[in-house]
CSV table of N, CA and C in Angstrom, one decimal:
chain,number,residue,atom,x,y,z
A,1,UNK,N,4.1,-0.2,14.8
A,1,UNK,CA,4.9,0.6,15.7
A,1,UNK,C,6.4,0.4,15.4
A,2,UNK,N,7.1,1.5,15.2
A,2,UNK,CA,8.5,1.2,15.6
A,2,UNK,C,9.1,0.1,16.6
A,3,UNK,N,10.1,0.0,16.1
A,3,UNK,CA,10.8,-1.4,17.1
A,3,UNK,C,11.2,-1.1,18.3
A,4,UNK,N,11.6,0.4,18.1
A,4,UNK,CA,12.2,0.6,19.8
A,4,UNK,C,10.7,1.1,20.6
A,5,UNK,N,10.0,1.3,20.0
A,5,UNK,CA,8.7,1.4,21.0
A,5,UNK,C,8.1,0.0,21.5
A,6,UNK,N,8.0,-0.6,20.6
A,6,UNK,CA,7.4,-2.2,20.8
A,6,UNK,C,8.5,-2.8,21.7
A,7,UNK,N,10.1,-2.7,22.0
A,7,UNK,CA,10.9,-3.1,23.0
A,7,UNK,C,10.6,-2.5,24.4
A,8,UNK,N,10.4,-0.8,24.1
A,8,UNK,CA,9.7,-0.6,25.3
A,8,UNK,C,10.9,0.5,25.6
A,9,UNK,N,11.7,1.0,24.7
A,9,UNK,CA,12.8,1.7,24.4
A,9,UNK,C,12.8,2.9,24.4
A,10,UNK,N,13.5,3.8,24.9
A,10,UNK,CA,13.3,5.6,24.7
A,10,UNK,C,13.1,5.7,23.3
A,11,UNK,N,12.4,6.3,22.8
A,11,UNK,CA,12.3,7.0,21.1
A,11,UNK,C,11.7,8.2,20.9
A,12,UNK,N,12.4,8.9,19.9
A,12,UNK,CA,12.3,9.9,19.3
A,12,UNK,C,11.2,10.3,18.2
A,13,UNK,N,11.9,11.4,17.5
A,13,UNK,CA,11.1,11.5,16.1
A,13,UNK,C,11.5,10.3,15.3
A,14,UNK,N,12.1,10.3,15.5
A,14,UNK,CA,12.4,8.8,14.2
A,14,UNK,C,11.4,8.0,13.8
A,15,UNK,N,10.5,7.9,15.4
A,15,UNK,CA,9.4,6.9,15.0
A,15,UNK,C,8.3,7.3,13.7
A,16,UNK,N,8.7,8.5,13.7
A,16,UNK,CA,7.2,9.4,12.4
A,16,UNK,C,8.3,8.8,11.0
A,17,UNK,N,9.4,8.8,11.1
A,17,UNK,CA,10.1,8.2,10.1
A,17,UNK,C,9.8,7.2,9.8
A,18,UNK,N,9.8,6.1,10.7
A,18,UNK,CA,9.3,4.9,10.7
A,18,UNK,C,7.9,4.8,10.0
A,19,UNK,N,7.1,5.4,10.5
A,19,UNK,CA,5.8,5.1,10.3
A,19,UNK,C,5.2,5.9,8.7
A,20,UNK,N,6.0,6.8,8.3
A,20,UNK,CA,6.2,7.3,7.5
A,20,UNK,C,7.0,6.1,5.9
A,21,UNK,N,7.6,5.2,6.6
A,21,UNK,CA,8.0,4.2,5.7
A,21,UNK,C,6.7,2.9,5.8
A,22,UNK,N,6.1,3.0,6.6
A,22,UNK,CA,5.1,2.3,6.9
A,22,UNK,C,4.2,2.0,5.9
A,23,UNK,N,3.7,3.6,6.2
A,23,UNK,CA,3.0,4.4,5.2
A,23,UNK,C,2.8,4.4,4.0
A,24,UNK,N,3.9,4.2,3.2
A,24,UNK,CA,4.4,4.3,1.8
A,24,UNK,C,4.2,2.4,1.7
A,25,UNK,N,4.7,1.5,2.4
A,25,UNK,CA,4.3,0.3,2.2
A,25,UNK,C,3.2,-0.3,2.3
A,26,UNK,N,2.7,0.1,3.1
A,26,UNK,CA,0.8,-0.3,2.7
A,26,UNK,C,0.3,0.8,1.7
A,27,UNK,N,0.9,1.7,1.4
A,27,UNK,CA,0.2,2.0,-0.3
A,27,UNK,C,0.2,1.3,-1.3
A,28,UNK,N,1.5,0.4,-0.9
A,28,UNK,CA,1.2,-0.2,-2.0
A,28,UNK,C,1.3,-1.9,-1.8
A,29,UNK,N,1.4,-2.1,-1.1
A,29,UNK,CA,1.4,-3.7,-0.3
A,29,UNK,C,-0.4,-3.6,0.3
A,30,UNK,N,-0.9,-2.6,0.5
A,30,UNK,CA,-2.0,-3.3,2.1
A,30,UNK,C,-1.5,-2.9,3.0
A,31,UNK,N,-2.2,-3.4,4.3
A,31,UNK,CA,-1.9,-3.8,5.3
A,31,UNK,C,-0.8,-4.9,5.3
A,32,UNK,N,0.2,-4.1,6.3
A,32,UNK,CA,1.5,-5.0,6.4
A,32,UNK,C,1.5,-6.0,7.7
A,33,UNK,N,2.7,-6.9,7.9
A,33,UNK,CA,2.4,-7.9,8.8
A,33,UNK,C,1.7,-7.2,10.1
A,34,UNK,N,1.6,-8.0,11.4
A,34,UNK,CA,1.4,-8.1,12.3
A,34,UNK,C,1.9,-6.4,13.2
A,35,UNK,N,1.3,-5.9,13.7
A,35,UNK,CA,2.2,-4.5,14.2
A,35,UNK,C,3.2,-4.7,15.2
A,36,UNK,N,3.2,-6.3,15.6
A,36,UNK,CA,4.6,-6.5,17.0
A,36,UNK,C,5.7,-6.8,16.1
A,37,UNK,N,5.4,-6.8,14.7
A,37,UNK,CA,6.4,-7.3,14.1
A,37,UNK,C,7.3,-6.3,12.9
A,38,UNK,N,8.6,-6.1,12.9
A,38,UNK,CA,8.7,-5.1,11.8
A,38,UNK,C,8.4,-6.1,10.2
A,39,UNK,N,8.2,-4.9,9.4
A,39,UNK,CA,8.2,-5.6,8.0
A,39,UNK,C,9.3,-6.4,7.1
A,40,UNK,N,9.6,-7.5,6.5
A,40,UNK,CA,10.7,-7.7,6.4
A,40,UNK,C,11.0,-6.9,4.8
A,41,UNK,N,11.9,-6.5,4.4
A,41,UNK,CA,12.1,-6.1,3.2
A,41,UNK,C,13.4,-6.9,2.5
A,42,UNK,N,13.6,-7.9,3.2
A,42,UNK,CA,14.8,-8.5,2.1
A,42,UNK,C,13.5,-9.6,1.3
A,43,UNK,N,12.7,-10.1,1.5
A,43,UNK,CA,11.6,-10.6,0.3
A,43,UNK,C,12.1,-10.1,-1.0
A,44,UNK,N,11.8,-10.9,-1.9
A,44,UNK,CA,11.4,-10.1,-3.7
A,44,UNK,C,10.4,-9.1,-4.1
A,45,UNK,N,10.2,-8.1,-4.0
A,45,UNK,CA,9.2,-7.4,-4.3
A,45,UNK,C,9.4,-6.9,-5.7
A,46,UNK,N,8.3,-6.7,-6.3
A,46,UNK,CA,8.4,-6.0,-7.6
A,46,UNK,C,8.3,-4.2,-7.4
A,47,UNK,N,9.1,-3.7,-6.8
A,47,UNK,CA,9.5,-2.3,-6.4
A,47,UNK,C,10.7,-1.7,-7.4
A,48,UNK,N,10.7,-0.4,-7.3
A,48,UNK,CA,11.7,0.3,-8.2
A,48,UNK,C,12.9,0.2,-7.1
A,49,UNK,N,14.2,0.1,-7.9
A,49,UNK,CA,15.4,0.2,-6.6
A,49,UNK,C,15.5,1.3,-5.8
A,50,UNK,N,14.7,2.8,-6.4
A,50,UNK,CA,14.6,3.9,-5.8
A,50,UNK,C,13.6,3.8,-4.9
A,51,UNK,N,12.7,3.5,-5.1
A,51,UNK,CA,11.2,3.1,-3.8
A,51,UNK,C,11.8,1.9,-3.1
A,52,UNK,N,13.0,0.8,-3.5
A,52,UNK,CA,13.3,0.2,-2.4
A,52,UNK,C,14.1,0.8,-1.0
A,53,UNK,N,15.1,1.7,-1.7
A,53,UNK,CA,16.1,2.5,-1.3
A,53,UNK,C,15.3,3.6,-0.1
A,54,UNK,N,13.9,4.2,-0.2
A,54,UNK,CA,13.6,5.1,0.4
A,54,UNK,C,13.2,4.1,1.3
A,55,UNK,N,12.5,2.9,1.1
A,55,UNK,CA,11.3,1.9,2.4
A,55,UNK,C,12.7,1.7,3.1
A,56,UNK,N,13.8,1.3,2.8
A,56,UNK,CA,15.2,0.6,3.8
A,56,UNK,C,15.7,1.7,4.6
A,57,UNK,N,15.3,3.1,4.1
A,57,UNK,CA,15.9,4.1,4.6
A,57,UNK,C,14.9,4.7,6.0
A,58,UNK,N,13.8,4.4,5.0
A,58,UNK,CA,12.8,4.6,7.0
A,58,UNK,C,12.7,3.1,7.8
A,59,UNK,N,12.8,2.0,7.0
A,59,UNK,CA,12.3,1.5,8.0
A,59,UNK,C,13.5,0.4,8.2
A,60,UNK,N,14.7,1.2,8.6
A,60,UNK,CA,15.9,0.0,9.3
A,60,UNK,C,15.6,-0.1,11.2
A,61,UNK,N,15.5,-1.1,11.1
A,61,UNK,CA,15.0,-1.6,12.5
A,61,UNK,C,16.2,-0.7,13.9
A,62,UNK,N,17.2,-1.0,13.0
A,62,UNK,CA,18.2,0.2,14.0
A,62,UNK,C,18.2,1.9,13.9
A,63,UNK,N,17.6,2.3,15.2
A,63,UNK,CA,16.8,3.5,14.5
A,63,UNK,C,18.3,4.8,14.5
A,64,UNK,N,19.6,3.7,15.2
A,64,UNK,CA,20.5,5.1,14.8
A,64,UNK,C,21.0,4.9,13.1
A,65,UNK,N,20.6,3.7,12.4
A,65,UNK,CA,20.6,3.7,11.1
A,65,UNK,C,19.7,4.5,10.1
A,66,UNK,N,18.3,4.5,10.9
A,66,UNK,CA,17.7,5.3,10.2
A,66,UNK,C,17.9,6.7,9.6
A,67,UNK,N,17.2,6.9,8.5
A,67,UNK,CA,17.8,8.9,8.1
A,67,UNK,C,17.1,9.6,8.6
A,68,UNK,N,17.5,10.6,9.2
A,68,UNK,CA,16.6,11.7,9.5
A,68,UNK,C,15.8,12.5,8.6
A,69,UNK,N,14.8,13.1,9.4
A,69,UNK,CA,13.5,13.6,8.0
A,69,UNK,C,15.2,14.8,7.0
A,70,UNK,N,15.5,15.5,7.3
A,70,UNK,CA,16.1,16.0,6.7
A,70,UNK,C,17.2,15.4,5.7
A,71,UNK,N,17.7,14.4,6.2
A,71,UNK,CA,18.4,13.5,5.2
A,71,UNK,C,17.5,13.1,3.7
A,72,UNK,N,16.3,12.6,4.5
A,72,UNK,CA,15.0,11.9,3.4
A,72,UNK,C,14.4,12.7,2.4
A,73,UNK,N,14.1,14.2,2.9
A,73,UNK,CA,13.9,15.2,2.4
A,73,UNK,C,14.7,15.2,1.1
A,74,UNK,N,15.9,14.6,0.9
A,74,UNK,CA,16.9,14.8,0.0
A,74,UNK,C,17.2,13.7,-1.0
A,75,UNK,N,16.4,12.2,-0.6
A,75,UNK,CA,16.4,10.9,-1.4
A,75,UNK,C,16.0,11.1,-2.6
A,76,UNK,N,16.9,10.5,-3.5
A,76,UNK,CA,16.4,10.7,-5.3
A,76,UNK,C,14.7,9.8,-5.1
A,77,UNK,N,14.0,9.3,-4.0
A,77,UNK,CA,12.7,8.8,-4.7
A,77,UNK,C,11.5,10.1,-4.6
A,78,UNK,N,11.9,10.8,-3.2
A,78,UNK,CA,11.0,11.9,-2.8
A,78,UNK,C,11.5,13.3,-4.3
A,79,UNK,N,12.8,13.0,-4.5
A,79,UNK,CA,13.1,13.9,-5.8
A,79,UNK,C,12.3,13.8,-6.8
A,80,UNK,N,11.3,12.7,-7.3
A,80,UNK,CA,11.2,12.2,-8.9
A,80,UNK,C,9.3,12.6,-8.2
A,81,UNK,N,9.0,12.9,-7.2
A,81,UNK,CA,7.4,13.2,-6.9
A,81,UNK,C,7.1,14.6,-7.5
A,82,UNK,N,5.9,14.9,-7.9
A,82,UNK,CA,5.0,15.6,-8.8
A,82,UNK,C,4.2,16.5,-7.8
A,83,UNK,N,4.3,18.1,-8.4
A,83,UNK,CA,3.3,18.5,-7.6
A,83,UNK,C,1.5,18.3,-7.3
A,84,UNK,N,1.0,18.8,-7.0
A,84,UNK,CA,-0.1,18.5,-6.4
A,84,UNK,C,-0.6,18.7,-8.1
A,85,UNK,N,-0.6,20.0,-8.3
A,85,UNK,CA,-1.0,20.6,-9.9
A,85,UNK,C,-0.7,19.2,-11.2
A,86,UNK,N,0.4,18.2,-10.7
A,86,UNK,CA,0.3,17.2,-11.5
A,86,UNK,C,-0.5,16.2,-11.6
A,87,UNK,N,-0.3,16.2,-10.2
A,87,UNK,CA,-0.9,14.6,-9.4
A,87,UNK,C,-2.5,14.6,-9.8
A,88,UNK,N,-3.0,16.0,-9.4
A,88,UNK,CA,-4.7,16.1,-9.5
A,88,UNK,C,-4.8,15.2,-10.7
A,89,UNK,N,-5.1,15.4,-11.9
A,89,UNK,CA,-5.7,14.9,-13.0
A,89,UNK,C,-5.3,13.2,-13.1
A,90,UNK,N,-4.5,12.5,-12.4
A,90,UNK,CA,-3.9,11.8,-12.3
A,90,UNK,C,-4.6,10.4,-11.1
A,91,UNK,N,-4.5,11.2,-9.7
A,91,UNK,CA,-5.9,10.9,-8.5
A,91,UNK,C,-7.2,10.8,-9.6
A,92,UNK,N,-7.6,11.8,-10.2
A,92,UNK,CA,-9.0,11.6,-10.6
A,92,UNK,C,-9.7,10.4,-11.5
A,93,UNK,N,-8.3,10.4,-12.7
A,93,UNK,CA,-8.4,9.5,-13.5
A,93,UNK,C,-8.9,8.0,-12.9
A,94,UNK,N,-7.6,8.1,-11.8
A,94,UNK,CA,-8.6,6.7,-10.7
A,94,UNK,C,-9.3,6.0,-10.6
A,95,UNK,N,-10.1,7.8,-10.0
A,95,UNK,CA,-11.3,7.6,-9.1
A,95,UNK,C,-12.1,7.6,-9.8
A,96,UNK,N,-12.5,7.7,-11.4
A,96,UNK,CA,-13.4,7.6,-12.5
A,96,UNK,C,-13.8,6.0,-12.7
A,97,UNK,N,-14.9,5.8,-12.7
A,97,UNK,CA,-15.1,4.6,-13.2
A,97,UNK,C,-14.0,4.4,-14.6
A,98,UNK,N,-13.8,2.9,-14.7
A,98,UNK,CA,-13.0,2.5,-16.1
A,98,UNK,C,-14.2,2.2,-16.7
A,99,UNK,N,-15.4,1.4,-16.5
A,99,UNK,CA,-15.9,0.9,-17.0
A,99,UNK,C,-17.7,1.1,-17.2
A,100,UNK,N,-18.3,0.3,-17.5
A,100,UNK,CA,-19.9,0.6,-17.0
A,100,UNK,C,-20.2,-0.6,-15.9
A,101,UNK,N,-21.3,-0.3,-14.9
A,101,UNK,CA,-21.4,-1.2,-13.8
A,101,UNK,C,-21.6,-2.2,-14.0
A,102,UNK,N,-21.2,-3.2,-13.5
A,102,UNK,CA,-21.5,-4.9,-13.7
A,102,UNK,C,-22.4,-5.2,-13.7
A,103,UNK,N,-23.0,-6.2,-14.4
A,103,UNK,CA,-23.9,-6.9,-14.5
A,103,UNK,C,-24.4,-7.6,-13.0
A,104,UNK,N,-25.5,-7.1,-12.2
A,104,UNK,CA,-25.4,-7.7,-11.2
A,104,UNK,C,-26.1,-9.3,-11.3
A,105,UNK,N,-25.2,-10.1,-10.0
A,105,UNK,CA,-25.0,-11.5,-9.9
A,105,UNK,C,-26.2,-12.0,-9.9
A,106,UNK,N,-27.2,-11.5,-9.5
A,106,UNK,CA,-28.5,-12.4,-9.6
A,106,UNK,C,-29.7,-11.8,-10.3
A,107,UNK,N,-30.1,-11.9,-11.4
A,107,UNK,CA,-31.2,-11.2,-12.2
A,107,UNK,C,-32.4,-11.7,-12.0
A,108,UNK,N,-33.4,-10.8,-11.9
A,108,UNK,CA,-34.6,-10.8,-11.8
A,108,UNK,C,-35.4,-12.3,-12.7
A,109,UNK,N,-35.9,-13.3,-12.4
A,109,UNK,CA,-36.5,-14.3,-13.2
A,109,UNK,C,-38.2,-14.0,-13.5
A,110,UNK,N,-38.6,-14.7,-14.1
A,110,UNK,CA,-40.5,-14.3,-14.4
A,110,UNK,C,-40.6,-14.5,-13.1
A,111,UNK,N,-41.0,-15.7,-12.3
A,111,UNK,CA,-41.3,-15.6,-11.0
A,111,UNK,C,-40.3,-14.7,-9.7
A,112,UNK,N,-39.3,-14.5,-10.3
A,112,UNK,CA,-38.5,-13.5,-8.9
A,112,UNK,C,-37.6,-13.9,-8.1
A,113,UNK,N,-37.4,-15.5,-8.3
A,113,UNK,CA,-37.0,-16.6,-7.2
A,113,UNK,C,-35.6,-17.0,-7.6
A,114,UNK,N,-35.7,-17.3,-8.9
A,114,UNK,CA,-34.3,-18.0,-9.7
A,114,UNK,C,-33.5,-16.5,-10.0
A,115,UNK,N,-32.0,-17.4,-9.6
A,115,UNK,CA,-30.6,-16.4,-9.9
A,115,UNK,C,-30.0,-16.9,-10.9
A,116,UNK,N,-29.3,-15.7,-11.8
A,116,UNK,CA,-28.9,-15.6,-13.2
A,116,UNK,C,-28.3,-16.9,-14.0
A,117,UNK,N,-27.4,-17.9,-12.6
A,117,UNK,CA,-26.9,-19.1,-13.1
A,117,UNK,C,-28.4,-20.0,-13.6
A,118,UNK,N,-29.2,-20.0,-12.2
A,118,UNK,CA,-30.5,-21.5,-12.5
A,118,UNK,C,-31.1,-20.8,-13.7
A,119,UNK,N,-31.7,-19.3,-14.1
A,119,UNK,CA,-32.1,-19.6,-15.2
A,119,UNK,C,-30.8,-19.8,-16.7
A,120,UNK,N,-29.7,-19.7,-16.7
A,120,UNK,CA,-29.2,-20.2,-17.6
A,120,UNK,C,-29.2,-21.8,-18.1
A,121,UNK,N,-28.8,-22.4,-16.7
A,121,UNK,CA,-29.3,-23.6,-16.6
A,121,UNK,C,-30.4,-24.2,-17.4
A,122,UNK,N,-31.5,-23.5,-16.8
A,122,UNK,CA,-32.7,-24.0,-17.4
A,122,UNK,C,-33.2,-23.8,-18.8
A,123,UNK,N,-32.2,-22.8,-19.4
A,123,UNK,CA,-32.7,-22.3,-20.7
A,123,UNK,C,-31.9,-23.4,-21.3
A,124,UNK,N,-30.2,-23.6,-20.9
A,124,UNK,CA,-29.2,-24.5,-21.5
A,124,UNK,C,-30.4,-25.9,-21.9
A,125,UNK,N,-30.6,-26.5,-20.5
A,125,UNK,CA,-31.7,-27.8,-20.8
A,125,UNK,C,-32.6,-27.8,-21.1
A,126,UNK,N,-33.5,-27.0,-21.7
A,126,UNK,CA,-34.3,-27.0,-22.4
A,126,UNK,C,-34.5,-26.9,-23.9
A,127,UNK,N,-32.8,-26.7,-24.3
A,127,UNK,CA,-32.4,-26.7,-25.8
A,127,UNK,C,-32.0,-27.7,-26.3
């Protein structure tokens, strides 16, 4: 939640701003702290100065600091994004396996009982 809502404060659209910076930081953080609490952003992050520049720009705790969507609309980070026609092939690559499926953790033994470590084990000691 925005700060002036969690104070208990009149608020605006700004809040979609807010949550809009939110947004963009758990894409790439997770889940961020606590929701009674704002995020801090003076930490070290390994962020571009332009993706820091937009998170500071929605999510300054002073919401008459904040920029309005029309200001944001205009930030060199929302400037350097790709249309959809780019992004597709891009999303997909993703969502493609990288790899072939794991080896799963417990393999079948003659009797059916022992997992993949005990019979290693048992083959190790018996050599």
């Amino acid at each position: 939640m925005a700060p002036e809502m969690l104070r208990g404060d009149k608020y605006d659209a700004k809040v979609d701003i807010w949550a809009l910076g939110i947004t963009a930081l758990e894409m790439v953080d997770g889940p961020t702290q606590p929701k009674d609490m704002p995020p801090e952003l003076e930490t070290p992050r390994n962020l571009s100065p332009v993706f820091r520049s937009f998170l500071q720009s929605c999510l300054n705790p002073n919401a008459k600091r904040q920029w309005t969507a029309k200001k944001l609309l205009k930030h060199p980070f929302l400037g350097k994004s790709k249309s959809l026609v780019e992004m597709a092939p891009l999303i997909d690559a993703v969502r493609r396996p990288r790899t072939a499926a794991p080896e799963p953790l417990l393999a079948p033994s003659l009797s059916g009982q022992e997992g993949k470590e005990e019979q290693v084990e048992k083959e190790a000691a018996s050599s």
